[in-house]
């Protein structure tokens, strides 16, 4: 007998006896990766908060806001804020400053316009006292000037409201006393 045909028949019968079976291979994709990224909501950049200026301010006849310069403790007012010939002609309030801050005026504080007679007052729209601008000074406020050539004038027709208390007096003084703390007995 020929061995070759017999071996071939044996292999074919072995293959024919094999079924496709019950083994099904279904490939699946499992993502075992780890997300190591960090989400940090604190990375926002906020706009810087502007420090509020507690100094007195007013709007001039040109519509421009004029205000004192705040240095963190005191308010300084240049002659461009108020001085002789640069009178404040609108209502204004001088607030109390925190931590004993001082309002430092480099020029005189003129409120209202000077009028020589009643006809000038009438022409300016001031029919009676108090029709002009009002200066209000809050209890506890301290106002200081560099020397005795600088002062406060409340012109005819204008008003000043300044009501201090025993606990919060209103003080008008010199910068050598209020700011520098070096006033002597003769100052």
PDB file of C-alpha atoms in Angstrom:
ATOM      1  CA  UNK A   1       0.000   0.000   0.000  1.00  0.00           C
ATOM      2  CA  UNK A   2       1.114   3.283  -0.782  1.00  0.00           C
ATOM      3  CA  UNK A   3       1.756   5.328   2.375  1.00  0.00           C
ATOM      4  CA  UNK A   4       1.392   8.722   0.798  1.00  0.00           C
ATOM      5  CA  UNK A   5      -2.271   8.464  -0.178  1.00  0.00           C
ATOM      6  CA  UNK A   6      -3.039   6.850   3.146  1.00  0.00           C
ATOM      7  CA  UNK A   7      -1.423   9.732   5.117  1.00  0.00           C
ATOM      8  CA  UNK A   8      -3.226  12.231   2.959  1.00  0.00           C
ATOM      9  CA  UNK A   9      -6.556  10.560   3.670  1.00  0.00           C
ATOM     10  CA  UNK A  10      -5.830  10.459   7.361  1.00  0.00           C
ATOM     11  CA  UNK A  11      -5.114  14.189   7.464  1.00  0.00           C
ATOM     12  CA  UNK A  12      -8.207  15.021   5.464  1.00  0.00           C
ATOM     13  CA  UNK A  13     -10.395  12.958   7.770  1.00  0.00           C
ATOM     14  CA  UNK A  14      -8.826  14.619  10.833  1.00  0.00           C
ATOM     15  CA  UNK A  15      -9.509  18.027   9.341  1.00  0.00           C
ATOM     16  CA  UNK A  16     -13.042  17.061   8.427  1.00  0.00           C
ATOM     17  CA  UNK A  17     -13.657  15.917  12.000  1.00  0.00           C
ATOM     18  CA  UNK A  18     -12.698  19.362  13.297  1.00  0.00           C
ATOM     19  CA  UNK A  19     -15.549  21.760  13.692  1.00  0.00           C
ATOM     20  CA  UNK A  20     -15.151  25.496  13.722  1.00  0.00           C
ATOM     21  CA  UNK A  21     -15.694  25.160  17.443  1.00  0.00           C
ATOM     22  CA  UNK A  22     -17.246  27.530  19.945  1.00  0.00           C
ATOM     23  CA  UNK A  23     -14.241  29.743  20.432  1.00  0.00           C
ATOM     24  CA  UNK A  24     -14.843  33.211  19.116  1.00  0.00           C
ATOM     25  CA  UNK A  25     -12.099  35.731  19.424  1.00  0.00           C
ATOM     26  CA  UNK A  26     -13.482  39.247  19.513  1.00  0.00           C
ATOM     27  CA  UNK A  27     -10.799  41.840  19.932  1.00  0.00           C
ATOM     28  CA  UNK A  28     -11.734  44.600  22.405  1.00  0.00           C
ATOM     29  CA  UNK A  29     -10.064  47.847  23.195  1.00  0.00           C
ATOM     30  CA  UNK A  30      -9.604  48.602  26.897  1.00  0.00           C
ATOM     31  CA  UNK A  31      -8.260  52.059  27.716  1.00  0.00           C
ATOM     32  CA  UNK A  32      -6.230  51.623  30.873  1.00  0.00           C
ATOM     33  CA  UNK A  33      -4.448  54.954  30.468  1.00  0.00           C
ATOM     34  CA  UNK A  34      -4.474  57.500  33.299  1.00  0.00           C
ATOM     35  CA  UNK A  35      -5.211  61.217  32.843  1.00  0.00           C
ATOM     36  CA  UNK A  36      -2.546  63.020  34.860  1.00  0.00           C
ATOM     37  CA  UNK A  37      -3.492  66.503  33.716  1.00  0.00           C
ATOM     38  CA  UNK A  38      -4.425  69.020  36.422  1.00  0.00           C
ATOM     39  CA  UNK A  39      -7.315  71.425  36.126  1.00  0.00           C
ATOM     40  CA  UNK A  40      -6.647  74.384  38.390  1.00  0.00           C
ATOM     41  CA  UNK A  41      -9.403  76.972  38.516  1.00  0.00           C
ATOM     42  CA  UNK A  42      -7.147  79.281  40.545  1.00  0.00           C
ATOM     43  CA  UNK A  43      -5.147  80.240  37.468  1.00  0.00           C
ATOM     44  CA  UNK A  44      -7.434  83.119  36.618  1.00  0.00           C
ATOM     45  CA  UNK A  45      -5.895  86.540  36.424  1.00  0.00           C
ATOM     46  CA  UNK A  46      -8.238  89.077  37.925  1.00  0.00           C
ATOM     47  CA  UNK A  47      -7.959  92.720  37.144  1.00  0.00           C
ATOM     48  CA  UNK A  48      -6.186  94.543  39.955  1.00  0.00           C
ATOM     49  CA  UNK A  49      -8.521  96.196  42.381  1.00  0.00           C
ATOM     50  CA  UNK A  50      -8.017  99.906  42.334  1.00  0.00           C
ATOM     51  CA  UNK A  51      -7.685 101.471  45.730  1.00  0.00           C
ATOM     52  CA  UNK A  52     -10.650 103.691  46.422  1.00  0.00           C
ATOM     53  CA  UNK A  53      -9.761 107.350  46.726  1.00  0.00           C
ATOM     54  CA  UNK A  54     -11.496 108.735  49.845  1.00  0.00           C
ATOM     55  CA  UNK A  55     -10.389 112.324  49.150  1.00  0.00           C
ATOM     56  CA  UNK A  56     -12.811 115.151  48.504  1.00  0.00           C
ATOM     57  CA  UNK A  57     -13.764 115.717  44.877  1.00  0.00           C
ATOM     58  CA  UNK A  58     -15.997 117.897  42.751  1.00  0.00           C
ATOM     59  CA  UNK A  59     -16.895 118.339  39.090  1.00  0.00           C
ATOM     60  CA  UNK A  60     -15.751 121.677  37.694  1.00  0.00           C
ATOM     61  CA  UNK A  61     -17.637 123.806  35.171  1.00  0.00           C
ATOM     62  CA  UNK A  62     -15.849 121.969  32.320  1.00  0.00           C
ATOM     63  CA  UNK A  63     -17.227 118.602  33.493  1.00  0.00           C
ATOM     64  CA  UNK A  64     -13.849 117.396  34.791  1.00  0.00           C
ATOM     65  CA  UNK A  65     -13.644 115.632  38.166  1.00  0.00           C
ATOM     66  CA  UNK A  66     -11.118 117.338  40.423  1.00  0.00           C
ATOM     67  CA  UNK A  67      -9.989 115.337  43.457  1.00  0.00           C
ATOM     68  CA  UNK A  68      -7.265 115.140  46.050  1.00  0.00           C
ATOM     69  CA  UNK A  69      -4.369 112.711  45.763  1.00  0.00           C
ATOM     70  CA  UNK A  70      -4.509 109.835  48.255  1.00  0.00           C
ATOM     71  CA  UNK A  71      -1.192 108.407  49.468  1.00  0.00           C
ATOM     72  CA  UNK A  72      -2.661 105.612  51.574  1.00  0.00           C
ATOM     73  CA  UNK A  73      -3.087 107.763  54.687  1.00  0.00           C
ATOM     74  CA  UNK A  74      -3.541 111.444  53.788  1.00  0.00           C
ATOM     75  CA  UNK A  75      -5.214 113.416  51.015  1.00  0.00           C
ATOM     76  CA  UNK A  76      -3.205 116.198  49.391  1.00  0.00           C
ATOM     77  CA  UNK A  77      -4.884 118.980  47.427  1.00  0.00           C
ATOM     78  CA  UNK A  78      -2.779 121.071  45.055  1.00  0.00           C
ATOM     79  CA  UNK A  79      -3.619 124.701  44.202  1.00  0.00           C
ATOM     80  CA  UNK A  80      -5.283 123.248  41.071  1.00  0.00           C
ATOM     81  CA  UNK A  81      -7.933 121.812  43.438  1.00  0.00           C
ATOM     82  CA  UNK A  82      -8.648 125.127  45.182  1.00  0.00           C
ATOM     83  CA  UNK A  83      -6.804 128.382  45.811  1.00  0.00           C
ATOM     84  CA  UNK A  84      -7.214 132.134  45.432  1.00  0.00           C
ATOM     85  CA  UNK A  85      -8.617 132.654  41.943  1.00  0.00           C
ATOM     86  CA  UNK A  86      -9.533 128.952  41.709  1.00  0.00           C
ATOM     87  CA  UNK A  87     -12.633 128.940  43.884  1.00  0.00           C
ATOM     88  CA  UNK A  88     -14.806 125.872  44.374  1.00  0.00           C
ATOM     89  CA  UNK A  89     -18.208 126.837  42.977  1.00  0.00           C
ATOM     90  CA  UNK A  90     -20.119 123.618  43.606  1.00  0.00           C
ATOM     91  CA  UNK A  91     -21.126 121.705  46.744  1.00  0.00           C
ATOM     92  CA  UNK A  92     -18.287 119.668  48.228  1.00  0.00           C
ATOM     93  CA  UNK A  93     -17.826 117.341  51.217  1.00  0.00           C
ATOM     94  CA  UNK A  94     -14.576 116.833  53.123  1.00  0.00           C
ATOM     95  CA  UNK A  95     -14.862 113.327  54.635  1.00  0.00           C
ATOM     96  CA  UNK A  96     -13.288 111.935  57.771  1.00  0.00           C
ATOM     97  CA  UNK A  97     -10.276 109.818  56.780  1.00  0.00           C
ATOM     98  CA  UNK A  98      -9.519 106.449  58.363  1.00  0.00           C
ATOM     99  CA  UNK A  99      -6.663 106.063  60.849  1.00  0.00           C
ATOM    100  CA  UNK A 100      -6.348 109.786  61.563  1.00  0.00           C
ATOM    101  CA  UNK A 101      -5.595 110.779  57.979  1.00  0.00           C
ATOM    102  CA  UNK A 102      -5.227 114.480  57.207  1.00  0.00           C
ATOM    103  CA  UNK A 103      -6.541 116.636  54.351  1.00  0.00           C
ATOM    104  CA  UNK A 104      -3.492 118.700  53.330  1.00  0.00           C
ATOM    105  CA  UNK A 105      -4.254 121.838  51.319  1.00  0.00           C
ATOM    106  CA  UNK A 106      -1.293 123.354  49.475  1.00  0.00           C
ATOM    107  CA  UNK A 107      -3.401 126.367  48.519  1.00  0.00           C
ATOM    108  CA  UNK A 108      -6.177 128.284  50.249  1.00  0.00           C
ATOM    109  CA  UNK A 109      -9.665 126.785  50.296  1.00  0.00           C
ATOM    110  CA  UNK A 110     -12.013 129.297  48.654  1.00  0.00           C
ATOM    111  CA  UNK A 111     -15.695 128.285  48.471  1.00  0.00           C
ATOM    112  CA  UNK A 112     -18.043 130.346  46.304  1.00  0.00           C
ATOM    113  CA  UNK A 113     -17.318 133.519  44.367  1.00  0.00           C
ATOM    114  CA  UNK A 114     -16.572 136.891  45.919  1.00  0.00           C
ATOM    115  CA  UNK A 115     -19.317 139.439  45.209  1.00  0.00           C
ATOM    116  CA  UNK A 116     -18.860 143.094  46.106  1.00  0.00           C
ATOM    117  CA  UNK A 117     -22.538 144.009  46.369  1.00  0.00           C
ATOM    118  CA  UNK A 118     -26.110 142.735  46.201  1.00  0.00           C
ATOM    119  CA  UNK A 119     -26.458 143.382  42.469  1.00  0.00           C
ATOM    120  CA  UNK A 120     -23.476 141.075  41.793  1.00  0.00           C
ATOM    121  CA  UNK A 121     -25.054 138.431  44.030  1.00  0.00           C
ATOM    122  CA  UNK A 122     -28.341 138.728  42.154  1.00  0.00           C
ATOM    123  CA  UNK A 123     -26.552 138.521  38.791  1.00  0.00           C
ATOM    124  CA  UNK A 124     -24.850 135.316  40.001  1.00  0.00           C
ATOM    125  CA  UNK A 125     -28.240 133.805  40.900  1.00  0.00           C
ATOM    126  CA  UNK A 126     -27.787 134.217  44.649  1.00  0.00           C
ATOM    127  CA  UNK A 127     -30.999 135.757  45.970  1.00  0.00           C
ATOM    128  CA  UNK A 128     -30.204 135.057  49.621  1.00  0.00           C
ATOM    129  CA  UNK A 129     -27.525 133.568  51.823  1.00  0.00           C
ATOM    130  CA  UNK A 130     -27.063 129.868  51.199  1.00  0.00           C
ATOM    131  CA  UNK A 131     -27.882 129.924  47.490  1.00  0.00           C
ATOM    132  CA  UNK A 132     -24.192 129.475  46.664  1.00  0.00           C
ATOM    133  CA  UNK A 133     -22.119 126.302  47.087  1.00  0.00           C
ATOM    134  CA  UNK A 134     -21.952 124.457  50.410  1.00  0.00           C
ATOM    135  CA  UNK A 135     -18.801 123.114  52.068  1.00  0.00           C
ATOM    136  CA  UNK A 136     -19.642 120.158  54.318  1.00  0.00           C
ATOM    137  CA  UNK A 137     -16.965 118.874  56.689  1.00  0.00           C
ATOM    138  CA  UNK A 138     -17.646 115.515  58.324  1.00  0.00           C
ATOM    139  CA  UNK A 139     -17.101 114.936  62.036  1.00  0.00           C
ATOM    140  CA  UNK A 140     -13.558 113.712  62.715  1.00  0.00           C
ATOM    141  CA  UNK A 141     -11.999 115.387  59.662  1.00  0.00           C
ATOM    142  CA  UNK A 142      -8.635 117.131  60.040  1.00  0.00           C
ATOM    143  CA  UNK A 143      -7.682 119.883  57.579  1.00  0.00           C
ATOM    144  CA  UNK A 144      -4.159 121.304  57.461  1.00  0.00           C
ATOM    145  CA  UNK A 145      -2.301 124.067  55.606  1.00  0.00           C
ATOM    146  CA  UNK A 146       1.454 124.641  55.199  1.00  0.00           C
ATOM    147  CA  UNK A 147       1.543 128.155  56.712  1.00  0.00           C
ATOM    148  CA  UNK A 148      -0.531 131.178  57.700  1.00  0.00           C
ATOM    149  CA  UNK A 149      -0.679 132.496  54.125  1.00  0.00           C
ATOM    150  CA  UNK A 150      -3.106 129.667  53.271  1.00  0.00           C
ATOM    151  CA  UNK A 151      -6.591 129.713  54.789  1.00  0.00           C
ATOM    152  CA  UNK A 152     -10.331 129.026  54.341  1.00  0.00           C
ATOM    153  CA  UNK A 153     -12.774 131.545  52.858  1.00  0.00           C
ATOM    154  CA  UNK A 154     -16.508 130.877  52.642  1.00  0.00           C
ATOM    155  CA  UNK A 155     -17.728 133.685  50.390  1.00  0.00           C
ATOM    156  CA  UNK A 156     -20.971 135.569  50.832  1.00  0.00           C
ATOM    157  CA  UNK A 157     -23.936 133.475  49.685  1.00  0.00           C
ATOM    158  CA  UNK A 158     -22.095 130.186  50.358  1.00  0.00           C
ATOM    159  CA  UNK A 159     -22.387 127.957  53.426  1.00  0.00           C
ATOM    160  CA  UNK A 160     -20.262 125.737  55.632  1.00  0.00           C
ATOM    161  CA  UNK A 161     -21.690 122.788  57.563  1.00  0.00           C
ATOM    162  CA  UNK A 162     -19.157 121.456  60.047  1.00  0.00           C
ATOM    163  CA  UNK A 163     -20.522 119.616  63.062  1.00  0.00           C
ATOM    164  CA  UNK A 164     -17.930 117.737  65.067  1.00  0.00           C
ATOM    165  CA  UNK A 165     -18.424 115.839  68.299  1.00  0.00           C
ATOM    166  CA  UNK A 166     -16.390 115.399  71.479  1.00  0.00           C
ATOM    167  CA  UNK A 167     -15.293 111.993  70.161  1.00  0.00           C
ATOM    168  CA  UNK A 168     -14.774 113.225  66.586  1.00  0.00           C
ATOM    169  CA  UNK A 169     -13.807 116.888  66.560  1.00  0.00           C
ATOM    170  CA  UNK A 170     -13.166 118.779  63.328  1.00  0.00           C
ATOM    171  CA  UNK A 171      -9.638 120.173  63.366  1.00  0.00           C
ATOM    172  CA  UNK A 172      -8.153 123.046  61.340  1.00  0.00           C
ATOM    173  CA  UNK A 173      -4.383 123.120  61.859  1.00  0.00           C
ATOM    174  CA  UNK A 174      -0.950 123.392  60.264  1.00  0.00           C
ATOM    175  CA  UNK A 175       0.864 120.571  58.477  1.00  0.00           C
ATOM    176  CA  UNK A 176       3.807 120.895  60.914  1.00  0.00           C
ATOM    177  CA  UNK A 177       1.406 119.872  63.668  1.00  0.00           C
ATOM    178  CA  UNK A 178      -0.932 117.391  61.994  1.00  0.00           C
ATOM    179  CA  UNK A 179       1.474 115.679  59.585  1.00  0.00           C
ATOM    180  CA  UNK A 180       5.012 116.323  60.764  1.00  0.00           C
ATOM    181  CA  UNK A 181       4.189 116.401  64.485  1.00  0.00           C
ATOM    182  CA  UNK A 182       6.802 119.089  65.071  1.00  0.00           C
ATOM    183  CA  UNK A 183       4.759 122.145  66.062  1.00  0.00           C
ATOM    184  CA  UNK A 184       6.250 124.129  68.912  1.00  0.00           C
ATOM    185  CA  UNK A 185       4.675 126.470  71.443  1.00  0.00           C
ATOM    186  CA  UNK A 186       5.058 129.457  69.115  1.00  0.00           C
ATOM    187  CA  UNK A 187       3.710 127.710  66.001  1.00  0.00           C
TER     188      UNK A 187
END
